[in-house]
C-alpha cells in the first residue's frame, strides 16, 4: 500500500487480511512497526512453524523505517517464504526507495493510496461506494454528502455505509440532509447557498442560528469562499459541463450548481463579493474584534449583489 491516504491503505490491508482468513481459517497474523523494528524479527516471524500454519505479516510505518528493517526486508524479498504473505504500508516519501524499487521490480502488487483532497475525487469516492453496494445516489445527494462530511474520508465512508444500510431505493439530497444536515459543514453550505441565490433573509437567519449554537465563523466564511470560487470559475466559461469539469478540476454536478448560481451575477458584483470575502476571512482569523459582524456583512453584501 503506497501513499498518504491512511483510510484507503487501512481498508486495503483489512481486505487482504479478510481474504486470507477466508481461505485459511488458521491464518497466523503478526504486526510490525518498521520505524522501531529490531534486526532479525522478520526472519524469525516468517520462518516455517512446527504446524505449518499460513502467515500474514502486516508492516506499518515504512515511510520512517529504520535501517535494520530495510536490510531485512531486502534480504527477505530475495528469498520469500511459501505460505507467507507480507503486507507493507508506505505513507509516501523517499525513505526506503531502494525497497520500493525492488518490490516493483519483483512484480509485487501495489495498491496506490494517494491522498484524496479535491471535492471531485471525494465525489468519485462516494459514487464508487454506492456502485460497489449496487445502490444509486443522485448527483445532488453526492454533493450534499461531500459538503457535510467530506473533511474526513473515513467519515465519508461511514456515512455512505449508514445511508446504504438505512435506506432503500435512490439516495437523495433530502435524505442526506435528514441524516447530516445539522453538521457544521452542512450548515455553512446552507448559508452559502442562500446567499449566492440572493435570499438574504434565509441566509442571515440560518447564519444567526448557526452562530447562536456555537458554530465558529471561520468555516462559514470558508464555505462562502469555496462556493464563490466555483462561481467565478464558470462565470465566463463556455462549454459542456463535462468539458468544464475536466478543464477546471471540478465535478460535473459542481459545474452545474455553480452555473445556476452564476446566472444572477455580473462581473462587477463578483469582484465586490470576492473582495468582501477576503476581508471577512482576515477578520474572522484575528484581524477584527468582531468576527460575527464580519461574516454577517459578507453574507449581506453577497446576497444583495445578486440580480433577482
mmCIF file of C-alpha atoms in Angstrom:
data_model
loop_
_atom_site.group_PDB
_atom_site.id
_atom_site.type_symbol
_atom_site.label_atom_id
_atom_site.label_comp_id
_atom_site.label_asym_id
_atom_site.label_seq_id
_atom_site.Cartn_x
_atom_site.Cartn_y
_atom_site.Cartn_z
ATOM 1 C CA UNK A 1 0.000 0.000 0.000
ATOM 2 C CA UNK A 2 1.707 3.159 -1.183
ATOM 3 C CA UNK A 3 0.510 6.694 -0.461
ATOM 4 C CA UNK A 4 -0.606 9.090 2.221
ATOM 5 C CA UNK A 5 -4.330 8.233 2.354
ATOM 6 C CA UNK A 6 -4.358 6.185 5.538
ATOM 7 C CA UNK A 7 -8.022 5.203 5.211
ATOM 8 C CA UNK A 8 -7.507 3.644 1.776
ATOM 9 C CA UNK A 9 -4.347 1.896 2.969
ATOM 10 C CA UNK A 10 -6.095 0.581 6.077
ATOM 11 C CA UNK A 11 -9.039 -0.687 4.059
ATOM 12 C CA UNK A 12 -6.713 -2.408 1.562
ATOM 13 C CA UNK A 13 -4.815 -4.125 4.383
ATOM 14 C CA UNK A 14 -8.083 -5.187 6.031
ATOM 15 C CA UNK A 15 -9.429 -6.606 2.755
ATOM 16 C CA UNK A 16 -6.233 -8.565 2.210
ATOM 17 C CA UNK A 17 -6.376 -9.958 5.727
ATOM 18 C CA UNK A 18 -10.041 -10.933 5.298
ATOM 19 C CA UNK A 19 -9.396 -12.737 2.001
ATOM 20 C CA UNK A 20 -6.531 -14.680 3.520
ATOM 21 C CA UNK A 21 -8.627 -15.664 6.538
ATOM 22 C CA UNK A 22 -11.481 -16.747 4.266
ATOM 23 C CA UNK A 23 -9.034 -19.132 2.610
ATOM 24 C CA UNK A 24 -7.046 -20.113 5.701
ATOM 25 C CA UNK A 25 -9.017 -20.303 8.941
ATOM 26 C CA UNK A 26 -5.794 -20.966 10.861
ATOM 27 C CA UNK A 27 -4.004 -17.879 9.494
ATOM 28 C CA UNK A 28 -1.360 -16.509 11.856
ATOM 29 C CA UNK A 29 -1.308 -12.693 11.808
ATOM 30 C CA UNK A 30 1.625 -10.605 13.061
ATOM 31 C CA UNK A 31 2.037 -6.813 13.012
ATOM 32 C CA UNK A 32 5.339 -4.942 12.793
ATOM 33 C CA UNK A 33 6.282 -1.277 13.053
ATOM 34 C CA UNK A 34 9.118 -0.615 10.586
ATOM 35 C CA UNK A 35 10.241 2.509 12.452
ATOM 36 C CA UNK A 36 11.009 0.638 15.684
ATOM 37 C CA UNK A 37 11.954 -2.687 14.107
ATOM 38 C CA UNK A 38 14.590 -4.948 15.660
ATOM 39 C CA UNK A 39 17.031 -6.770 13.385
ATOM 40 C CA UNK A 40 16.170 -10.411 12.670
ATOM 41 C CA UNK A 41 12.484 -10.135 13.606
ATOM 42 C CA UNK A 42 11.164 -10.560 10.051
ATOM 43 C CA UNK A 43 13.277 -13.666 9.501
ATOM 44 C CA UNK A 44 12.071 -15.137 12.779
ATOM 45 C CA UNK A 45 8.403 -14.408 12.102
ATOM 46 C CA UNK A 46 8.403 -15.743 8.539
ATOM 47 C CA UNK A 47 10.320 -18.928 9.328
ATOM 48 C CA UNK A 48 8.237 -22.133 8.930
ATOM 49 C CA UNK A 49 6.426 -23.058 12.130
ATOM 50 C CA UNK A 50 6.052 -26.514 13.641
ATOM 51 C CA UNK A 51 2.497 -26.941 12.365
ATOM 52 C CA UNK A 52 2.992 -25.104 9.079
ATOM 53 C CA UNK A 53 0.223 -22.505 9.514
ATOM 54 C CA UNK A 54 -0.014 -19.881 6.768
ATOM 55 C CA UNK A 55 1.172 -16.470 7.913
ATOM 56 C CA UNK A 56 0.294 -12.861 7.240
ATOM 57 C CA UNK A 57 2.716 -10.133 8.349
ATOM 58 C CA UNK A 58 1.360 -6.561 8.413
ATOM 59 C CA UNK A 59 4.095 -3.923 8.384
ATOM 60 C CA UNK A 60 3.311 -0.241 9.015
ATOM 61 C CA UNK A 61 5.359 2.992 9.119
ATOM 62 C CA UNK A 62 7.564 2.169 6.132
ATOM 63 C CA UNK A 63 7.943 5.899 5.460
ATOM 64 C CA UNK A 64 10.025 6.069 8.664
ATOM 65 C CA UNK A 65 11.588 2.602 8.516
ATOM 66 C CA UNK A 66 14.916 2.099 10.240
ATOM 67 C CA UNK A 67 17.984 0.630 8.543
ATOM 68 C CA UNK A 68 17.524 -2.758 10.209
ATOM 69 C CA UNK A 69 14.121 -3.209 8.603
ATOM 70 C CA UNK A 70 15.375 -2.050 5.208
ATOM 71 C CA UNK A 71 18.173 -4.602 5.227
ATOM 72 C CA UNK A 72 15.992 -7.473 6.459
ATOM 73 C CA UNK A 73 13.180 -6.647 4.021
ATOM 74 C CA UNK A 74 15.551 -6.595 1.046
ATOM 75 C CA UNK A 75 17.034 -9.891 2.181
ATOM 76 C CA UNK A 76 13.577 -11.467 2.585
ATOM 77 C CA UNK A 77 12.467 -10.204 -0.839
ATOM 78 C CA UNK A 78 15.321 -12.105 -2.460
ATOM 79 C CA UNK A 79 14.111 -15.363 -0.861
ATOM 80 C CA UNK A 80 10.430 -15.142 0.194
ATOM 81 C CA UNK A 81 8.891 -17.976 2.165
ATOM 82 C CA UNK A 82 5.993 -20.078 0.839
ATOM 83 C CA UNK A 83 2.671 -19.740 2.678
ATOM 84 C CA UNK A 84 3.706 -16.287 3.945
ATOM 85 C CA UNK A 85 2.142 -13.004 2.791
ATOM 86 C CA UNK A 86 3.772 -9.728 3.817
ATOM 87 C CA UNK A 87 1.674 -6.555 3.560
ATOM 88 C CA UNK A 88 3.627 -3.294 3.558
ATOM 89 C CA UNK A 89 2.157 0.176 4.149
ATOM 90 C CA UNK A 90 4.295 3.126 2.998
ATOM 91 C CA UNK A 91 2.858 6.601 3.505
ATOM 92 C CA UNK A 92 4.994 8.230 0.824
ATOM 93 C CA UNK A 93 8.341 9.989 0.626
ATOM 94 C CA UNK A 94 11.804 8.853 -0.344
ATOM 95 C CA UNK A 95 12.666 6.767 2.694
ATOM 96 C CA UNK A 96 13.069 3.140 1.654
ATOM 97 C CA UNK A 97 13.136 3.931 -2.071
ATOM 98 C CA UNK A 98 15.521 1.029 -2.656
ATOM 99 C CA UNK A 99 12.982 -1.363 -1.149
ATOM 100 C CA UNK A 100 10.077 0.152 -3.115
ATOM 101 C CA UNK A 101 12.033 -0.150 -6.362
ATOM 102 C CA UNK A 102 12.875 -3.768 -5.553
ATOM 103 C CA UNK A 103 9.228 -4.540 -4.827
ATOM 104 C CA UNK A 104 8.135 -3.081 -8.162
ATOM 105 C CA UNK A 105 10.852 -4.985 -9.991
ATOM 106 C CA UNK A 106 9.707 -8.212 -8.349
ATOM 107 C CA UNK A 107 6.183 -7.749 -9.713
ATOM 108 C CA UNK A 108 4.609 -7.458 -6.259
ATOM 109 C CA UNK A 109 1.118 -5.898 -6.450
ATOM 110 C CA UNK A 110 0.952 -2.233 -5.393
ATOM 111 C CA UNK A 111 -2.194 -0.517 -4.117
ATOM 112 C CA UNK A 112 -1.984 3.228 -4.767
ATOM 113 C CA UNK A 113 -3.303 5.168 -1.758
ATOM 114 C CA UNK A 114 -2.999 8.764 -2.936
ATOM 115 C CA UNK A 115 -4.483 11.378 -0.654
ATOM 116 C CA UNK A 116 -7.980 12.433 -1.621
ATOM 117 C CA UNK A 117 -8.292 16.186 -1.161
ATOM 118 C CA UNK A 118 -10.327 17.581 -4.058
ATOM 119 C CA UNK A 119 -14.113 17.513 -3.881
ATOM 120 C CA UNK A 120 -14.186 15.915 -7.322
ATOM 121 C CA UNK A 121 -12.169 12.967 -6.031
ATOM 122 C CA UNK A 122 -14.349 12.718 -2.930
ATOM 123 C CA UNK A 123 -17.430 12.684 -5.154
ATOM 124 C CA UNK A 124 -15.901 9.872 -7.215
ATOM 125 C CA UNK A 125 -15.198 8.009 -3.977
ATOM 126 C CA UNK A 126 -18.844 8.325 -2.867
ATOM 127 C CA UNK A 127 -20.059 7.192 -6.279
ATOM 128 C CA UNK A 128 -17.733 4.192 -6.072
ATOM 129 C CA UNK A 129 -19.009 3.227 -2.630
ATOM 130 C CA UNK A 130 -22.605 3.154 -3.863
ATOM 131 C CA UNK A 131 -21.710 1.368 -7.087
ATOM 132 C CA UNK A 132 -19.908 -1.340 -5.106
ATOM 133 C CA UNK A 133 -23.030 -1.752 -2.978
ATOM 134 C CA UNK A 134 -25.241 -1.815 -6.114
ATOM 135 C CA UNK A 135 -27.155 1.227 -4.946
ATOM 136 C CA UNK A 136 -27.969 4.539 -6.594
ATOM 137 C CA UNK A 137 -27.305 8.043 -5.304
ATOM 138 C CA UNK A 138 -28.187 11.170 -7.277
ATOM 139 C CA UNK A 139 -25.678 13.895 -8.079
ATOM 140 C CA UNK A 140 -27.188 16.449 -5.694
ATOM 141 C CA UNK A 141 -27.001 13.919 -2.879
ATOM 142 C CA UNK A 142 -23.327 13.270 -3.612
ATOM 143 C CA UNK A 143 -22.616 16.992 -3.415
ATOM 144 C CA UNK A 144 -24.579 17.350 -0.174
ATOM 145 C CA UNK A 145 -22.776 14.383 1.394
ATOM 146 C CA UNK A 146 -19.311 15.664 0.423
ATOM 147 C CA UNK A 147 -20.207 19.101 1.791
ATOM 148 C CA UNK A 148 -21.478 17.657 5.064
ATOM 149 C CA UNK A 149 -18.859 15.037 5.933
ATOM 150 C CA UNK A 150 -16.135 15.392 3.318
ATOM 151 C CA UNK A 151 -13.423 16.652 5.664
ATOM 152 C CA UNK A 152 -12.529 13.068 6.599
ATOM 153 C CA UNK A 153 -12.509 10.167 4.141
ATOM 154 C CA UNK A 154 -13.188 7.734 6.976
ATOM 155 C CA UNK A 155 -16.281 9.718 7.996
ATOM 156 C CA UNK A 156 -17.366 9.920 4.373
ATOM 157 C CA UNK A 157 -17.100 6.137 4.008
ATOM 158 C CA UNK A 158 -19.013 5.631 7.263
ATOM 159 C CA UNK A 159 -21.741 7.994 6.071
ATOM 160 C CA UNK A 160 -22.056 6.063 2.797
ATOM 161 C CA UNK A 161 -22.353 2.802 4.729
ATOM 162 C CA UNK A 162 -25.029 4.243 7.003
ATOM 163 C CA UNK A 163 -27.123 5.599 4.135
ATOM 164 C CA UNK A 164 -26.819 2.309 2.261
ATOM 165 C CA UNK A 165 -27.833 0.288 5.325
ATOM 166 C CA UNK A 166 -30.662 2.551 6.496
ATOM 167 C CA UNK A 167 -32.430 3.269 3.203
ATOM 168 C CA UNK A 168 -33.855 1.694 0.088
ATOM 169 C CA UNK A 169 -34.013 2.980 -3.452
ATOM 170 C CA UNK A 170 -32.096 6.015 -4.686
ATOM 171 C CA UNK A 171 -30.422 8.149 -2.020
ATOM 172 C CA UNK A 172 -31.463 11.785 -2.485
ATOM 173 C CA UNK A 173 -30.208 15.128 -1.221
ATOM 174 C CA UNK A 174 -33.225 15.301 1.079
ATOM 175 C CA UNK A 175 -32.223 12.037 2.743
ATOM 176 C CA UNK A 176 -28.629 13.230 3.145
ATOM 177 C CA UNK A 177 -29.907 16.444 4.720
ATOM 178 C CA UNK A 178 -32.082 14.443 7.107
ATOM 179 C CA UNK A 179 -29.076 12.477 8.352
ATOM 180 C CA UNK A 180 -26.292 15.061 8.171
ATOM 181 C CA UNK A 181 -27.885 18.480 7.669
ATOM 182 C CA UNK A 182 -27.145 19.556 11.226
ATOM 183 C CA UNK A 183 -23.380 19.263 10.905
ATOM 184 C CA UNK A 184 -21.253 22.401 10.887
ATOM 185 C CA UNK A 185 -20.123 21.848 7.310
ATOM 186 C CA UNK A 186 -23.661 21.318 6.065
ATOM 187 C CA UNK A 187 -24.950 24.399 7.913
ATOM 188 C CA UNK A 188 -22.164 26.501 6.434
ATOM 189 C CA UNK A 189 -23.094 25.452 2.909
ATOM 190 C CA UNK A 190 -26.780 26.174 3.578
ATOM 191 C CA UNK A 191 -25.792 29.745 4.448
ATOM 192 C CA UNK A 192 -23.624 29.962 1.322
ATOM 193 C CA UNK A 193 -26.322 28.518 -0.957
ATOM 194 C CA UNK A 194 -28.926 31.016 0.287
ATOM 195 C CA UNK A 195 -26.531 33.975 -0.003
ATOM 196 C CA UNK A 196 -25.406 33.145 -3.539
ATOM 197 C CA UNK A 197 -29.035 32.675 -4.568
ATOM 198 C CA UNK A 198 -29.804 36.212 -3.348
ATOM 199 C CA UNK A 199 -32.015 35.060 -0.481
ATOM 200 C CA UNK A 200 -30.666 37.409 2.187
ATOM 201 C CA UNK A 201 -33.308 36.776 4.871
ATOM 202 C CA UNK A 202 -32.830 32.993 4.721
ATOM 203 C CA UNK A 203 -29.035 33.319 4.625
ATOM 204 C CA UNK A 204 -28.934 35.637 7.630
ATOM 205 C CA UNK A 205 -31.437 33.659 9.695
ATOM 206 C CA UNK A 206 -29.539 30.413 9.038
ATOM 207 C CA UNK A 207 -26.269 32.175 9.835
ATOM 208 C CA UNK A 208 -27.546 33.622 13.113
ATOM 209 C CA UNK A 209 -28.971 30.287 14.179
ATOM 210 C CA UNK A 210 -25.625 28.638 13.447
ATOM 211 C CA UNK A 211 -23.709 31.289 15.390
ATOM 212 C CA UNK A 212 -26.128 31.052 18.333
ATOM 213 C CA UNK A 213 -25.482 27.319 18.586
ATOM 214 C CA UNK A 214 -21.723 27.806 18.753
ATOM 215 C CA UNK A 215 -20.627 27.413 15.123
ATOM 216 C CA UNK A 216 -17.312 29.196 14.535
ATOM 217 C CA UNK A 217 -17.358 31.951 11.862
ATOM 218 C CA UNK A 218 -14.241 30.515 10.144
ATOM 219 C CA UNK A 219 -15.931 27.510 8.447
ATOM 220 C CA UNK A 220 -18.854 29.749 7.491
ATOM 221 C CA UNK A 221 -16.555 32.117 5.603
ATOM 222 C CA UNK A 222 -14.660 29.139 4.152
ATOM 223 C CA UNK A 223 -17.897 27.704 2.708
ATOM 224 C CA UNK A 224 -18.810 31.079 1.198
ATOM 225 C CA UNK A 225 -15.342 31.357 -0.333
ATOM 226 C CA UNK A 226 -15.477 27.828 -1.778
ATOM 227 C CA UNK A 227 -18.838 28.457 -3.428
ATOM 228 C CA UNK A 228 -17.709 31.850 -4.708
ATOM 229 C CA UNK A 229 -14.531 30.392 -6.232
ATOM 230 C CA UNK A 230 -16.597 27.791 -8.077
ATOM 231 C CA UNK A 231 -18.947 30.517 -9.335
ATOM 232 C CA UNK A 232 -16.014 32.640 -10.509
ATOM 233 C CA UNK A 233 -14.515 29.707 -12.405
ATOM 234 C CA UNK A 234 -17.632 29.108 -14.505
ATOM 235 C CA UNK A 235 -18.915 32.688 -14.757
ATOM 236 C CA UNK A 236 -17.495 33.402 -18.195
ATOM 237 C CA UNK A 237 -16.597 29.852 -19.185
ATOM 238 C CA UNK A 238 -18.112 28.194 -22.228
ATOM 239 C CA UNK A 239 -18.550 24.501 -22.920
ATOM 240 C CA UNK A 240 -20.404 21.459 -21.672
ATOM 241 C CA UNK A 241 -20.460 20.502 -18.006
ATOM 242 C CA UNK A 242 -18.222 17.518 -18.700
ATOM 243 C CA UNK A 243 -15.706 19.613 -20.630
ATOM 244 C CA UNK A 244 -15.559 22.347 -17.990
ATOM 245 C CA UNK A 245 -15.284 19.744 -15.243
ATOM 246 C CA UNK A 246 -12.127 18.412 -16.927
ATOM 247 C CA UNK A 247 -10.687 21.853 -17.604
ATOM 248 C CA UNK A 248 -11.469 23.377 -14.194
ATOM 249 C CA UNK A 249 -10.838 20.367 -11.954
ATOM 250 C CA UNK A 250 -14.462 20.216 -10.814
ATOM 251 C CA UNK A 251 -17.142 17.542 -10.848
ATOM 252 C CA UNK A 252 -19.936 17.956 -13.451
ATOM 253 C CA UNK A 253 -22.517 18.460 -10.696
ATOM 254 C CA UNK A 254 -20.357 21.224 -9.215
ATOM 255 C CA UNK A 255 -20.201 22.924 -12.612
ATOM 256 C CA UNK A 256 -23.985 22.712 -12.967
ATOM 257 C CA UNK A 257 -24.553 24.109 -9.465
ATOM 258 C CA UNK A 258 -22.080 26.955 -9.991
ATOM 259 C CA UNK A 259 -23.679 27.801 -13.331
ATOM 260 C CA UNK A 260 -27.075 28.063 -11.679
ATOM 261 C CA UNK A 261 -25.617 30.412 -9.080
ATOM 262 C CA UNK A 262 -23.793 32.466 -11.729
ATOM 263 C CA UNK A 263 -26.931 33.419 -13.651
ATOM 264 C CA UNK A 264 -27.681 36.355 -11.367
ATOM 265 C CA UNK A 265 -24.141 37.692 -11.174
ATOM 266 C CA UNK A 266 -22.340 40.431 -13.059
ATOM 267 C CA UNK A 267 -18.563 40.633 -13.258
ATOM 268 C CA UNK A 268 -18.597 43.767 -11.080
ATOM 269 C CA UNK A 269 -20.715 42.101 -8.401
ATOM 270 C CA UNK A 270 -18.431 39.079 -8.452
ATOM 271 C CA UNK A 271 -15.341 41.244 -7.853
ATOM 272 C CA UNK A 272 -17.080 43.055 -4.991
ATOM 273 C CA UNK A 273 -18.135 39.782 -3.344
ATOM 274 C CA UNK A 274 -14.634 38.300 -3.602
ATOM 275 C CA UNK A 275 -13.167 41.450 -2.028
ATOM 276 C CA UNK A 276 -15.574 41.400 0.903
ATOM 277 C CA UNK A 277 -14.900 37.700 1.434
ATOM 278 C CA UNK A 278 -11.147 38.309 1.520
ATOM 279 C CA UNK A 279 -11.719 40.985 4.173
ATOM 280 C CA UNK A 280 -14.041 38.711 6.153
ATOM 281 C CA UNK A 281 -11.542 35.852 6.018
ATOM 282 C CA UNK A 282 -8.850 38.039 7.575
ATOM 283 C CA UNK A 283 -11.261 39.432 10.167
ATOM 284 C CA UNK A 284 -12.576 36.067 11.403
ATOM 285 C CA UNK A 285 -8.987 34.838 11.722
ATOM 286 C CA UNK A 286 -7.949 37.559 14.125
ATOM 287 C CA UNK A 287 -7.833 40.870 12.277
ATOM 288 C CA UNK A 288 -11.074 42.074 13.879
ATOM 289 C CA UNK A 289 -12.515 42.094 17.371
ATOM 290 C CA UNK A 290 -15.959 41.337 15.952
ATOM 291 C CA UNK A 291 -15.770 38.302 13.625
ATOM 292 C CA UNK A 292 -19.529 37.821 13.809
ATOM 293 C CA UNK A 293 -20.122 41.236 12.248
ATOM 294 C CA UNK A 294 -17.556 40.429 9.563
ATOM 295 C CA UNK A 295 -19.316 37.275 8.416
ATOM 296 C CA UNK A 296 -22.765 38.911 8.627
ATOM 297 C CA UNK A 297 -21.538 41.770 6.456
ATOM 298 C CA UNK A 298 -20.088 39.343 3.914
ATOM 299 C CA UNK A 299 -23.359 37.406 3.719
ATOM 300 C CA UNK A 300 -25.355 40.631 3.324
ATOM 301 C CA UNK A 301 -23.109 42.023 0.565
ATOM 302 C CA UNK A 302 -23.169 38.720 -1.336
ATOM 303 C CA UNK A 303 -26.939 38.266 -1.056
ATOM 304 C CA UNK A 304 -27.674 41.840 -2.178
ATOM 305 C CA UNK A 305 -25.260 41.586 -5.120
ATOM 306 C CA UNK A 306 -27.416 39.040 -6.929
ATOM 307 C CA UNK A 307 -29.773 40.278 -9.636
ATOM 308 C CA UNK A 308 -33.257 38.973 -8.837
#
